[in-house]
Amino acid sequence: MQEYRDKTAKSATEVSNEGLWNAWRQVRTRLRARARLRRQQATRAKSQQMKYATPEQLAYADMLDIGLRIGRYLLAGTFILYVFGIAPGKVPLSELPDYWSMPADQYSNLVGIGNGWDWLALVRYGDYMNFLGIAFLSGLTIACYLRVLPFALQRKDFMLGAILMLEVIVLSLAASGLLATGH
Amino acid sequence: MRLSVFLVFLALVAALVATDPAIAGPALPTAGALPWWAWVLALFVVSFVLGIVALVAGVGGGTLFVPIVGGMFPFHLDFVRGASLLIALAGALAAGPSLLRGGMANLQLAIPPALTASAAAIVGAMIGLILPERVIELSLGAMILGVVVLMVVAGKADNPEVAEVDRLAAILRIHGVYHDRFSGRDIEWKAHRTPHGLALFVVIGVIGGMFGIGAGWANVPALNLVMGVPLKVSIGTSSVILSIANSAAAWVYLNEGAMLAMIAVPAMLGMMLGSTIGVGLLSRTNVAVVRKVVIVMLLLAGIRALLKGFGV
């Protein structure tokens, strides 16, 4: 009787395992088919894009896309930390209305921050932590230009290469903080 | 239709609050009257409404943001301009990838004007931060009235005829092809009068940097009417040029301390949310009506800025 019970139990487990295995195979087949379809669609979209956009244009767009995603998360994350008081601001939130109607130079003097990248020293404060996301988004174009530069040089388009280099210099100069107005 | 009426109503309320000295004049700038969060919430709501209206009317958000928020809120114009640049930058960056991939923006066309515009935007931003606030208010008012005139009188050409490509355009390989979904055709295009266009972008860059506005209203006519680029490619490429020129100006504002996270981030979020909803409303709204309302809003905001500049 005991032997009979063991046999029945074993076969029930086997049946259950087989059912699971079949279900998994179905899911796997569907997932593979979907992935194949997605790959085909991506290839078709890419070939369609190549008709209207050059490879460097697509590389620029891809770089921009990735950077934008990172920048958005950085901006949203640092703002949440700031607004919920997890990273308190250099100027307390309740005192902000006393500051935001004054000119930028007066505000900087009161807060005790100089021009250029001096804000980096205050990045532990919530208000200046937000500058990380802003600086990232503002600097994204430089990265995109550097991504495109090899394409121009590869096809010996030196005119485009020179303009790209010039733009990188202009943007880096703006980012450097060297162009202070003494404002 | 009811939606247009609602948008018109929202826009007029915003314009009224921004321009009526009885409402926006001495009463609003007393910052201590309201807690900080009320201002930030109001900024978010106004940016959200401006995001909808600006997108439906086809004007850059920054063009509406600076005069209206500058007039309505107690924030100093330095911070308003800094926030506005970020709004324009975020919008232009976000639109870039899909426009570039679909061929509606052309990188080869964007790169040369972006160089002149970004160098000029740095100079404009530096001038803007040096000049006294009253001078900025006056010139902002005059510039906004100029935008109104441009919006009323400027024509547009869907696919302008370019008889002969100029030498610079040929060297820079400024030409391309885009797919027009409306006609279902691939349209080849080329450019002319490139040096004139590049010179115009110097002026546009200075204005954009000085007032912290995205200068899409000027970019598009420069590319379309002066350089002979099709309207759709001009609109798409204008966005890429804006993202590059605004990056340059944004650095100057950031390095000069003319950015406040509590103003810039809610404004950006509100404008982005408004634009997203605006895209959905675009096909259901009477664009011509909204555009007229925006012209009236800009007219009132321009007059208000002029009056503020004169100390009235």
mmCIF file of C-alpha atoms in Angstrom, chain A residues 48-54 56-58 60-65 68 72 75-76 79 82-83 93-105 107-108 114-117 119 126-128 130-131 134-142 145 148 155-157 159-160 163-164 166-167 170-171 173-183, chain B residues 29 31-32 34-37 39-40 74-76 78-79 86 89-90 92-108 110-112 114-116 118-119 122 125-127 129-130 168 171-173 177-179 186 240 243-244 247-252 254-266 268-269 272:
data_model
loop_
_atom_site.group_PDB
_atom_site.id
_atom_site.type_symbol
_atom_site.label_atom_id
_atom_site.label_comp_id
_atom_site.label_asym_id
_atom_site.label_seq_id
_atom_site.Cartn_x
_atom_site.Cartn_y
_atom_site.Cartn_z
ATOM 1 C CA GLN A 48 15.310 53.608 -42.918
ATOM 2 C CA GLN A 49 17.224 56.105 -40.744
ATOM 3 C CA MET A 50 20.380 55.624 -42.829
ATOM 4 C CA LYS A 51 18.382 56.822 -45.822
ATOM 5 C CA TYR A 52 17.748 60.207 -44.222
ATOM 6 C CA ALA A 53 20.593 60.576 -41.731
ATOM 7 C CA THR A 54 24.357 60.167 -41.997
ATOM 8 C CA GLU A 56 27.633 60.702 -37.691
ATOM 9 C CA GLN A 57 24.155 62.178 -37.280
ATOM 10 C CA LEU A 58 22.929 58.867 -35.861
ATOM 11 C CA TYR A 60 25.259 62.199 -32.325
ATOM 12 C CA ALA A 61 21.599 61.284 -31.721
ATOM 13 C CA ASP A 62 22.518 58.095 -29.820
ATOM 14 C CA MET A 63 24.985 59.958 -27.615
ATOM 15 C CA LEU A 64 22.424 62.691 -26.943
ATOM 16 C CA ASP A 65 19.785 60.117 -26.084
ATOM 17 C CA LEU A 68 19.739 62.970 -21.740
ATOM 18 C CA ARG A 72 17.223 63.664 -16.309
ATOM 19 C CA LEU A 75 18.434 66.287 -12.068
ATOM 20 C CA ALA A 76 15.317 64.607 -10.678
ATOM 21 C CA PHE A 79 16.086 67.802 -6.663
ATOM 22 C CA TYR A 82 16.992 68.837 -1.899
ATOM 23 C CA VAL A 83 13.258 69.443 -1.663
ATOM 24 C CA LEU A 93 14.233 76.710 1.977
ATOM 25 C CA SER A 94 12.201 78.955 4.277
ATOM 26 C CA GLU A 95 14.682 81.802 3.757
ATOM 27 C CA LEU A 96 14.767 81.537 -0.050
ATOM 28 C CA PRO A 97 12.174 84.323 -0.621
ATOM 29 C CA ASP A 98 14.588 86.755 1.032
ATOM 30 C CA TYR A 99 17.254 85.907 -1.533
ATOM 31 C CA TRP A 100 15.657 85.195 -4.882
ATOM 32 C CA SER A 101 14.696 88.794 -5.662
ATOM 33 C CA MET A 102 18.285 90.023 -5.435
ATOM 34 C CA PRO A 103 20.738 90.114 -8.365
ATOM 35 C CA ALA A 104 22.874 87.023 -8.886
ATOM 36 C CA ASP A 105 26.132 88.694 -7.814
ATOM 37 C CA TYR A 107 23.201 86.490 -3.856
ATOM 38 C CA SER A 108 26.600 84.887 -4.533
ATOM 39 C CA GLY A 114 32.760 82.946 -6.094
ATOM 40 C CA ASN A 115 32.455 82.656 -9.845
ATOM 41 C CA GLY A 116 33.187 79.682 -12.076
ATOM 42 C CA TRP A 117 33.356 76.208 -10.602
ATOM 43 C CA TRP A 119 29.972 75.852 -6.576
ATOM 44 C CA GLY A 126 21.087 70.276 -1.814
ATOM 45 C CA ASP A 127 20.793 73.515 -3.808
ATOM 46 C CA TYR A 128 24.279 73.170 -5.282
ATOM 47 C CA ASN A 130 21.316 70.228 -8.351
ATOM 48 C CA PHE A 131 24.012 72.004 -10.339
ATOM 49 C CA ILE A 134 22.467 71.178 -14.870
ATOM 50 C CA ALA A 135 26.216 71.055 -15.630
ATOM 51 C CA PHE A 136 25.850 67.539 -17.035
ATOM 52 C CA LEU A 137 23.086 68.597 -19.444
ATOM 53 C CA SER A 138 24.983 71.758 -20.412
ATOM 54 C CA GLY A 139 28.128 69.743 -21.126
ATOM 55 C CA LEU A 140 26.377 67.032 -23.098
ATOM 56 C CA THR A 141 26.888 68.841 -26.407
ATOM 57 C CA ILE A 142 30.674 68.737 -25.957
ATOM 58 C CA TYR A 145 30.742 66.808 -30.748
ATOM 59 C CA VAL A 148 31.156 63.035 -34.208
ATOM 60 C CA ARG A 155 36.161 60.760 -44.338
ATOM 61 C CA LYS A 156 38.781 63.542 -44.578
ATOM 62 C CA ASP A 157 36.204 66.308 -44.192
ATOM 63 C CA MET A 159 36.480 71.709 -42.868
ATOM 64 C CA LEU A 160 33.803 70.009 -40.749
ATOM 65 C CA ILE A 163 34.385 73.588 -37.147
ATOM 66 C CA LEU A 164 33.719 70.751 -34.695
ATOM 67 C CA LEU A 166 36.315 75.132 -32.790
ATOM 68 C CA GLU A 167 32.899 74.476 -31.275
ATOM 69 C CA VAL A 170 34.119 77.568 -27.582
ATOM 70 C CA LEU A 171 31.913 75.366 -25.368
ATOM 71 C CA LEU A 173 35.824 77.961 -22.756
ATOM 72 C CA ALA A 174 32.255 78.783 -21.703
ATOM 73 C CA ALA A 175 32.263 75.812 -19.310
ATOM 74 C CA SER A 176 35.678 76.647 -17.852
ATOM 75 C CA GLY A 177 34.423 79.704 -16.006
ATOM 76 C CA LEU A 178 37.345 81.715 -17.367
ATOM 77 C CA LEU A 179 34.965 84.134 -19.070
ATOM 78 C CA ALA A 180 33.994 85.911 -15.854
ATOM 79 C CA THR A 181 32.130 89.176 -16.148
ATOM 80 C CA GLY A 182 32.978 90.310 -12.653
ATOM 81 C CA HIS A 183 29.213 90.625 -12.359
ATOM 82 C CA PRO B 29 7.108 91.205 -5.441
ATOM 83 C CA ALA B 31 8.201 87.841 -1.368
ATOM 84 C CA GLY B 32 7.650 87.521 2.365
ATOM 85 C CA LEU B 34 3.763 83.938 0.740
ATOM 86 C CA PRO B 35 5.740 80.890 1.871
ATOM 87 C CA TRP B 36 8.474 79.653 -0.480
ATOM 88 C CA TRP B 37 6.542 76.555 -1.516
ATOM 89 C CA TRP B 39 5.779 80.513 -5.114
ATOM 90 C CA VAL B 40 7.401 77.326 -6.320
ATOM 91 C CA PRO B 74 9.353 88.201 -7.292
ATOM 92 C CA PHE B 75 12.403 86.440 -8.770
ATOM 93 C CA HIS B 76 15.243 88.579 -10.053
ATOM 94 C CA ASP B 78 19.022 87.035 -13.580
ATOM 95 C CA PHE B 79 17.499 83.831 -12.160
ATOM 96 C CA LEU B 86 17.628 75.632 -19.042
ATOM 97 C CA LEU B 89 18.027 73.702 -23.447
ATOM 98 C CA ALA B 90 16.094 70.769 -21.967
ATOM 99 C CA ALA B 92 15.817 71.271 -27.483
ATOM 100 C CA LEU B 93 17.971 68.400 -26.163
ATOM 101 C CA ALA B 94 14.921 66.176 -25.679
ATOM 102 C CA ALA B 95 13.683 66.745 -29.232
ATOM 103 C CA GLY B 96 17.148 66.256 -30.764
ATOM 104 C CA PRO B 97 17.514 62.453 -31.007
ATOM 105 C CA SER B 98 14.237 61.716 -32.793
ATOM 106 C CA LEU B 99 14.594 64.722 -35.099
ATOM 107 C CA LEU B 100 18.139 63.732 -36.075
ATOM 108 C CA ARG B 101 17.298 60.049 -36.567
ATOM 109 C CA GLY B 102 14.285 60.843 -38.723
ATOM 110 C CA GLY B 103 16.177 63.319 -40.899
ATOM 111 C CA MET B 104 13.940 66.213 -39.824
ATOM 112 C CA ALA B 105 17.050 67.890 -38.414
ATOM 113 C CA ASN B 106 20.327 67.968 -40.301
ATOM 114 C CA LEU B 107 23.604 67.964 -38.388
ATOM 115 C CA GLN B 108 25.660 69.176 -41.365
ATOM 116 C CA ALA B 110 23.239 72.780 -37.821
ATOM 117 C CA ILE B 111 26.982 72.747 -37.100
ATOM 118 C CA PRO B 112 28.129 75.976 -38.852
ATOM 119 C CA ALA B 114 25.635 76.645 -34.104
ATOM 120 C CA LEU B 115 29.270 77.770 -33.962
ATOM 121 C CA THR B 116 28.490 81.423 -34.701
ATOM 122 C CA SER B 118 27.059 79.771 -29.509
ATOM 123 C CA ALA B 119 30.076 82.106 -29.616
ATOM 124 C CA ILE B 122 28.399 83.670 -24.716
ATOM 125 C CA ALA B 125 25.052 86.270 -21.834
ATOM 126 C CA MET B 126 28.029 88.261 -20.543
ATOM 127 C CA ILE B 127 26.500 91.540 -21.749
ATOM 128 C CA LEU B 129 24.664 89.923 -16.849
ATOM 129 C CA ILE B 130 26.605 93.189 -16.836
ATOM 130 C CA LEU B 168 30.324 77.847 -48.678
ATOM 131 C CA ILE B 171 32.226 73.174 -49.197
ATOM 132 C CA LEU B 172 30.267 72.433 -46.016
ATOM 133 C CA ARG B 173 28.106 69.881 -47.887
ATOM 134 C CA VAL B 177 16.844 64.609 -48.157
ATOM 135 C CA TYR B 178 13.865 64.254 -45.866
ATOM 136 C CA HIS B 179 10.666 62.254 -45.979
ATOM 137 C CA ASP B 186 11.249 62.110 -50.295
ATOM 138 C CA VAL B 240 19.567 71.289 -32.580
ATOM 139 C CA SER B 243 20.545 73.043 -27.837
ATOM 140 C CA ILE B 244 24.135 73.938 -28.765
ATOM 141 C CA SER B 247 24.530 75.143 -23.705
ATOM 142 C CA ALA B 248 27.137 77.859 -24.202
ATOM 143 C CA ALA B 249 24.977 80.581 -22.626
ATOM 144 C CA ALA B 250 23.837 78.272 -19.799
ATOM 145 C CA TRP B 251 27.476 77.763 -18.746
ATOM 146 C CA VAL B 252 27.941 81.519 -18.412
ATOM 147 C CA LEU B 254 25.829 78.829 -14.158
ATOM 148 C CA ASN B 255 29.383 80.073 -13.632
ATOM 149 C CA GLU B 256 28.130 83.546 -12.714
ATOM 150 C CA GLY B 257 25.782 82.132 -10.072
ATOM 151 C CA ALA B 258 22.666 83.212 -11.984
ATOM 152 C CA MET B 259 20.878 79.907 -11.391
ATOM 153 C CA LEU B 260 18.690 78.881 -8.505
ATOM 154 C CA ALA B 261 17.743 75.218 -8.419
ATOM 155 C CA MET B 262 14.440 76.030 -6.708
ATOM 156 C CA ILE B 263 13.442 78.209 -9.687
ATOM 157 C CA ALA B 264 15.075 76.314 -12.552
ATOM 158 C CA VAL B 265 14.012 72.730 -11.773
ATOM 159 C CA PRO B 266 10.248 73.257 -11.107
ATOM 160 C CA MET B 268 11.754 72.836 -16.278
ATOM 161 C CA LEU B 269 9.476 70.107 -14.934
ATOM 162 C CA MET B 272 8.215 69.620 -19.897
#
